[in-house]
């Protein structure tokens, strides 16, 4: 297995994994990923197994303390010197789930964010995943103001 950051050449694979992991209303489009990869490819962590993209995490960096829905579609909100690493999605192909791949990528994201001097990491998740993210040290801050995909999200924060 290899964990590495992304490049624009990973666009098709990233979009395909996203489409396999999220309902259409919640999934980022290939166009969104193209813009993100053009602006902050070093904030895409990809886990490959035998040359196949199995899992990835991506998100921008900002001084804003909460993940806003606009951040998903506006890559220009990225501030490389920002305090908080936002996490937009934790993706693992369905056939590779429950093998610890997402956890390996998450540990790398957290280590990199800490090494870069960030205050911590922020994400939103559905209620059934709160406990999972708590295992990494995230704490729930309650129901998010996000209306992304028309579902209820919870704000989660890990402060270093």
PDB file of C-alpha atoms in Angstrom:
ATOM      1  CA  UNK A   1       0.000   0.000   0.000  1.00  0.00           C
ATOM      2  CA  UNK A   2       1.042   3.529  -0.730  1.00  0.00           C
ATOM      3  CA  UNK A   3      -0.369   6.768   0.681  1.00  0.00           C
ATOM      4  CA  UNK A   4       0.500   9.808  -1.410  1.00  0.00           C
ATOM      5  CA  UNK A   5      -0.833  13.206  -2.347  1.00  0.00           C
ATOM      6  CA  UNK A   6      -2.676  13.666  -5.613  1.00  0.00           C
ATOM      7  CA  UNK A   7      -2.102  15.302  -8.976  1.00  0.00           C
ATOM      8  CA  UNK A   8      -4.451  16.273 -11.773  1.00  0.00           C
ATOM      9  CA  UNK A   9      -3.688  12.927 -13.426  1.00  0.00           C
ATOM     10  CA  UNK A  10      -5.662  11.295 -10.583  1.00  0.00           C
ATOM     11  CA  UNK A  11      -8.871  13.156 -11.502  1.00  0.00           C
ATOM     12  CA  UNK A  12     -10.764  10.292 -13.158  1.00  0.00           C
ATOM     13  CA  UNK A  13      -9.929   7.803 -10.399  1.00  0.00           C
ATOM     14  CA  UNK A  14     -10.859  10.243  -7.622  1.00  0.00           C
ATOM     15  CA  UNK A  15     -14.184  11.073  -9.282  1.00  0.00           C
ATOM     16  CA  UNK A  16     -14.961   7.376  -9.766  1.00  0.00           C
ATOM     17  CA  UNK A  17     -14.285   6.530  -6.112  1.00  0.00           C
ATOM     18  CA  UNK A  18     -16.403   9.488  -4.976  1.00  0.00           C
ATOM     19  CA  UNK A  19     -19.299   8.344  -7.172  1.00  0.00           C
ATOM     20  CA  UNK A  20     -19.070   4.851  -5.656  1.00  0.00           C
ATOM     21  CA  UNK A  21     -19.056   6.206  -2.087  1.00  0.00           C
ATOM     22  CA  UNK A  22     -21.695   8.939  -1.955  1.00  0.00           C
ATOM     23  CA  UNK A  23     -25.224   9.449  -3.259  1.00  0.00           C
ATOM     24  CA  UNK A  24     -25.351  11.805  -6.240  1.00  0.00           C
ATOM     25  CA  UNK A  25     -26.771  14.667  -4.130  1.00  0.00           C
ATOM     26  CA  UNK A  26     -23.753  14.509  -1.800  1.00  0.00           C
ATOM     27  CA  UNK A  27     -20.947  13.577  -4.204  1.00  0.00           C
ATOM     28  CA  UNK A  28     -18.522  16.123  -5.589  1.00  0.00           C
ATOM     29  CA  UNK A  29     -18.488  16.380  -9.359  1.00  0.00           C
ATOM     30  CA  UNK A  30     -15.493  15.741 -11.577  1.00  0.00           C
ATOM     31  CA  UNK A  31     -15.490  19.490 -12.262  1.00  0.00           C
ATOM     32  CA  UNK A  32     -15.283  20.227  -8.509  1.00  0.00           C
ATOM     33  CA  UNK A  33     -12.400  17.785  -8.165  1.00  0.00           C
ATOM     34  CA  UNK A  34     -10.592  19.292 -11.148  1.00  0.00           C
ATOM     35  CA  UNK A  35     -10.682  22.718  -9.517  1.00  0.00           C
ATOM     36  CA  UNK A  36      -9.618  21.339  -6.117  1.00  0.00           C
ATOM     37  CA  UNK A  37      -6.735  19.409  -7.663  1.00  0.00           C
ATOM     38  CA  UNK A  38      -5.619  22.529  -9.514  1.00  0.00           C
ATOM     39  CA  UNK A  39      -5.579  24.609  -6.309  1.00  0.00           C
ATOM     40  CA  UNK A  40      -4.644  22.236  -3.467  1.00  0.00           C
ATOM     41  CA  UNK A  41      -3.487  18.798  -4.670  1.00  0.00           C
ATOM     42  CA  UNK A  42      -1.307  18.422  -1.579  1.00  0.00           C
ATOM     43  CA  UNK A  43      -4.517  18.257   0.487  1.00  0.00           C
ATOM     44  CA  UNK A  44      -5.673  15.089  -1.257  1.00  0.00           C
ATOM     45  CA  UNK A  45      -4.372  11.946   0.384  1.00  0.00           C
ATOM     46  CA  UNK A  46      -4.736   8.817  -1.732  1.00  0.00           C
ATOM     47  CA  UNK A  47      -4.300   5.224  -0.591  1.00  0.00           C
ATOM     48  CA  UNK A  48      -3.448   2.822  -3.397  1.00  0.00           C
ATOM     49  CA  UNK A  49      -3.320  -0.932  -3.108  1.00  0.00           C
ATOM     50  CA  UNK A  50      -1.746  -2.842  -5.981  1.00  0.00           C
ATOM     51  CA  UNK A  51      -2.039   0.267  -8.168  1.00  0.00           C
ATOM     52  CA  UNK A  52      -5.764   0.758  -7.476  1.00  0.00           C
ATOM     53  CA  UNK A  53      -7.104   3.867  -5.735  1.00  0.00           C
ATOM     54  CA  UNK A  54      -8.911   2.338  -2.765  1.00  0.00           C
ATOM     55  CA  UNK A  55      -9.431   5.247  -0.371  1.00  0.00           C
ATOM     56  CA  UNK A  56      -8.895   8.989  -0.200  1.00  0.00           C
ATOM     57  CA  UNK A  57      -9.484  12.076   1.931  1.00  0.00           C
ATOM     58  CA  UNK A  58      -9.510  15.649   0.675  1.00  0.00           C
ATOM     59  CA  UNK A  59     -10.279  19.149   1.883  1.00  0.00           C
ATOM     60  CA  UNK A  60      -9.073  22.708   1.864  1.00  0.00           C
ATOM     61  CA  UNK A  61      -7.291  24.723   4.543  1.00  0.00           C
ATOM     62  CA  UNK A  62      -8.806  27.872   6.023  1.00  0.00           C
ATOM     63  CA  UNK A  63      -8.798  30.158   9.033  1.00  0.00           C
ATOM     64  CA  UNK A  64     -12.565  29.728   9.287  1.00  0.00           C
ATOM     65  CA  UNK A  65     -13.504  27.500  12.223  1.00  0.00           C
ATOM     66  CA  UNK A  66     -16.492  25.760  10.566  1.00  0.00           C
ATOM     67  CA  UNK A  67     -16.890  23.856   7.340  1.00  0.00           C
ATOM     68  CA  UNK A  68     -19.350  25.797   5.167  1.00  0.00           C
ATOM     69  CA  UNK A  69     -21.177  24.325   2.179  1.00  0.00           C
ATOM     70  CA  UNK A  70     -19.582  26.934  -0.112  1.00  0.00           C
ATOM     71  CA  UNK A  71     -16.171  25.410   0.563  1.00  0.00           C
ATOM     72  CA  UNK A  72     -17.099  22.271  -1.365  1.00  0.00           C
ATOM     73  CA  UNK A  73     -17.554  24.163  -4.622  1.00  0.00           C
ATOM     74  CA  UNK A  74     -15.223  27.165  -4.249  1.00  0.00           C
ATOM     75  CA  UNK A  75     -11.598  26.051  -4.229  1.00  0.00           C
ATOM     76  CA  UNK A  76     -10.533  29.696  -4.023  1.00  0.00           C
ATOM     77  CA  UNK A  77     -11.528  29.674  -0.341  1.00  0.00           C
ATOM     78  CA  UNK A  78      -8.370  27.606   0.277  1.00  0.00           C
ATOM     79  CA  UNK A  79      -5.674  29.413   2.300  1.00  0.00           C
ATOM     80  CA  UNK A  80      -2.492  27.359   2.436  1.00  0.00           C
ATOM     81  CA  UNK A  81      -1.516  29.182   5.646  1.00  0.00           C
ATOM     82  CA  UNK A  82      -4.893  28.632   7.299  1.00  0.00           C
ATOM     83  CA  UNK A  83      -5.327  27.275  10.794  1.00  0.00           C
ATOM     84  CA  UNK A  84      -7.794  24.458  10.091  1.00  0.00           C
ATOM     85  CA  UNK A  85      -7.603  21.474   7.770  1.00  0.00           C
ATOM     86  CA  UNK A  86     -11.134  20.875   6.516  1.00  0.00           C
ATOM     87  CA  UNK A  87     -12.035  17.317   5.564  1.00  0.00           C
ATOM     88  CA  UNK A  88     -14.665  17.121   2.841  1.00  0.00           C
ATOM     89  CA  UNK A  89     -14.914  13.397   2.437  1.00  0.00           C
ATOM     90  CA  UNK A  90     -13.498  10.128   3.656  1.00  0.00           C
ATOM     91  CA  UNK A  91     -13.902   7.745   0.729  1.00  0.00           C
ATOM     92  CA  UNK A  92     -13.252   4.019   0.529  1.00  0.00           C
ATOM     93  CA  UNK A  93     -14.511   1.818  -2.266  1.00  0.00           C
ATOM     94  CA  UNK A  94     -17.317  -0.390  -0.899  1.00  0.00           C
ATOM     95  CA  UNK A  95     -15.483  -3.649  -1.620  1.00  0.00           C
ATOM     96  CA  UNK A  96     -12.483  -2.459   0.459  1.00  0.00           C
ATOM     97  CA  UNK A  97     -14.351  -1.205   3.529  1.00  0.00           C
ATOM     98  CA  UNK A  98     -13.846  -2.512   7.058  1.00  0.00           C
ATOM     99  CA  UNK A  99     -10.180  -3.273   6.433  1.00  0.00           C
ATOM    100  CA  UNK A 100      -8.710  -0.155   8.073  1.00  0.00           C
ATOM    101  CA  UNK A 101      -7.809   1.716   4.873  1.00  0.00           C
ATOM    102  CA  UNK A 102      -9.748   4.880   5.727  1.00  0.00           C
ATOM    103  CA  UNK A 103      -8.193   4.855   9.201  1.00  0.00           C
ATOM    104  CA  UNK A 104      -4.705   4.681   7.699  1.00  0.00           C
ATOM    105  CA  UNK A 105      -5.420   7.654   5.465  1.00  0.00           C
ATOM    106  CA  UNK A 106      -7.006   9.592   8.356  1.00  0.00           C
ATOM    107  CA  UNK A 107      -3.960   9.031  10.557  1.00  0.00           C
ATOM    108  CA  UNK A 108      -1.780  10.412   7.746  1.00  0.00           C
ATOM    109  CA  UNK A 109      -4.035  13.454   7.291  1.00  0.00           C
ATOM    110  CA  UNK A 110      -3.930  14.185  11.022  1.00  0.00           C
ATOM    111  CA  UNK A 111      -0.143  13.736  11.183  1.00  0.00           C
ATOM    112  CA  UNK A 112       0.392  16.015   8.192  1.00  0.00           C
ATOM    113  CA  UNK A 113      -1.971  18.698   9.539  1.00  0.00           C
ATOM    114  CA  UNK A 114      -0.179  18.618  12.898  1.00  0.00           C
ATOM    115  CA  UNK A 115       3.250  18.780  11.230  1.00  0.00           C
ATOM    116  CA  UNK A 116       2.069  21.756   9.160  1.00  0.00           C
ATOM    117  CA  UNK A 117       1.213  23.644  12.354  1.00  0.00           C
ATOM    118  CA  UNK A 118      -2.570  23.606  11.954  1.00  0.00           C
ATOM    119  CA  UNK A 119      -4.831  24.100  14.978  1.00  0.00           C
ATOM    120  CA  UNK A 120      -6.607  20.897  14.021  1.00  0.00           C
ATOM    121  CA  UNK A 121      -9.076  19.317  11.623  1.00  0.00           C
ATOM    122  CA  UNK A 122     -12.783  19.870  11.003  1.00  0.00           C
ATOM    123  CA  UNK A 123     -15.326  17.693   9.225  1.00  0.00           C
ATOM    124  CA  UNK A 124     -19.041  17.056   9.085  1.00  0.00           C
ATOM    125  CA  UNK A 125     -20.597  13.616   9.249  1.00  0.00           C
ATOM    126  CA  UNK A 126     -23.898  11.825   9.605  1.00  0.00           C
ATOM    127  CA  UNK A 127     -24.958  10.752  13.085  1.00  0.00           C
ATOM    128  CA  UNK A 128     -24.070   7.087  12.495  1.00  0.00           C
ATOM    129  CA  UNK A 129     -20.402   8.072  11.985  1.00  0.00           C
ATOM    130  CA  UNK A 130     -19.926  10.306  15.032  1.00  0.00           C
ATOM    131  CA  UNK A 131     -18.521   7.431  17.077  1.00  0.00           C
ATOM    132  CA  UNK A 132     -16.110   6.453  14.295  1.00  0.00           C
ATOM    133  CA  UNK A 133     -14.572   9.927  14.139  1.00  0.00           C
ATOM    134  CA  UNK A 134     -14.436  10.130  17.927  1.00  0.00           C
ATOM    135  CA  UNK A 135     -11.972   7.213  17.812  1.00  0.00           C
ATOM    136  CA  UNK A 136      -9.500   9.610  16.133  1.00  0.00           C
ATOM    137  CA  UNK A 137     -10.047  12.311  18.756  1.00  0.00           C
ATOM    138  CA  UNK A 138     -12.773  14.347  17.042  1.00  0.00           C
ATOM    139  CA  UNK A 139     -15.535  15.783  19.237  1.00  0.00           C
ATOM    140  CA  UNK A 140     -19.068  16.487  18.125  1.00  0.00           C
ATOM    141  CA  UNK A 141     -20.129  20.122  18.238  1.00  0.00           C
ATOM    142  CA  UNK A 142     -23.749  19.275  17.445  1.00  0.00           C
ATOM    143  CA  UNK A 143     -25.911  19.612  14.373  1.00  0.00           C
ATOM    144  CA  UNK A 144     -24.221  21.529  11.574  1.00  0.00           C
ATOM    145  CA  UNK A 145     -25.753  24.393   9.643  1.00  0.00           C
ATOM    146  CA  UNK A 146     -24.810  22.477   6.489  1.00  0.00           C
ATOM    147  CA  UNK A 147     -27.620  21.533   4.142  1.00  0.00           C
ATOM    148  CA  UNK A 148     -25.284  19.730   1.735  1.00  0.00           C
ATOM    149  CA  UNK A 149     -27.130  16.948  -0.063  1.00  0.00           C
ATOM    150  CA  UNK A 150     -30.303  17.654   1.896  1.00  0.00           C
ATOM    151  CA  UNK A 151     -29.287  15.572   4.923  1.00  0.00           C
ATOM    152  CA  UNK A 152     -28.489  16.296   8.578  1.00  0.00           C
ATOM    153  CA  UNK A 153     -24.781  16.693   9.320  1.00  0.00           C
ATOM    154  CA  UNK A 154     -22.866  17.022  12.589  1.00  0.00           C
ATOM    155  CA  UNK A 155     -19.875  19.326  13.072  1.00  0.00           C
ATOM    156  CA  UNK A 156     -16.816  17.429  14.290  1.00  0.00           C
ATOM    157  CA  UNK A 157     -13.545  18.991  15.438  1.00  0.00           C
ATOM    158  CA  UNK A 158     -10.165  17.666  16.481  1.00  0.00           C
ATOM    159  CA  UNK A 159      -7.961  20.293  18.106  1.00  0.00           C
ATOM    160  CA  UNK A 160      -4.240  19.539  18.441  1.00  0.00           C
TER     161      UNK A 160
END
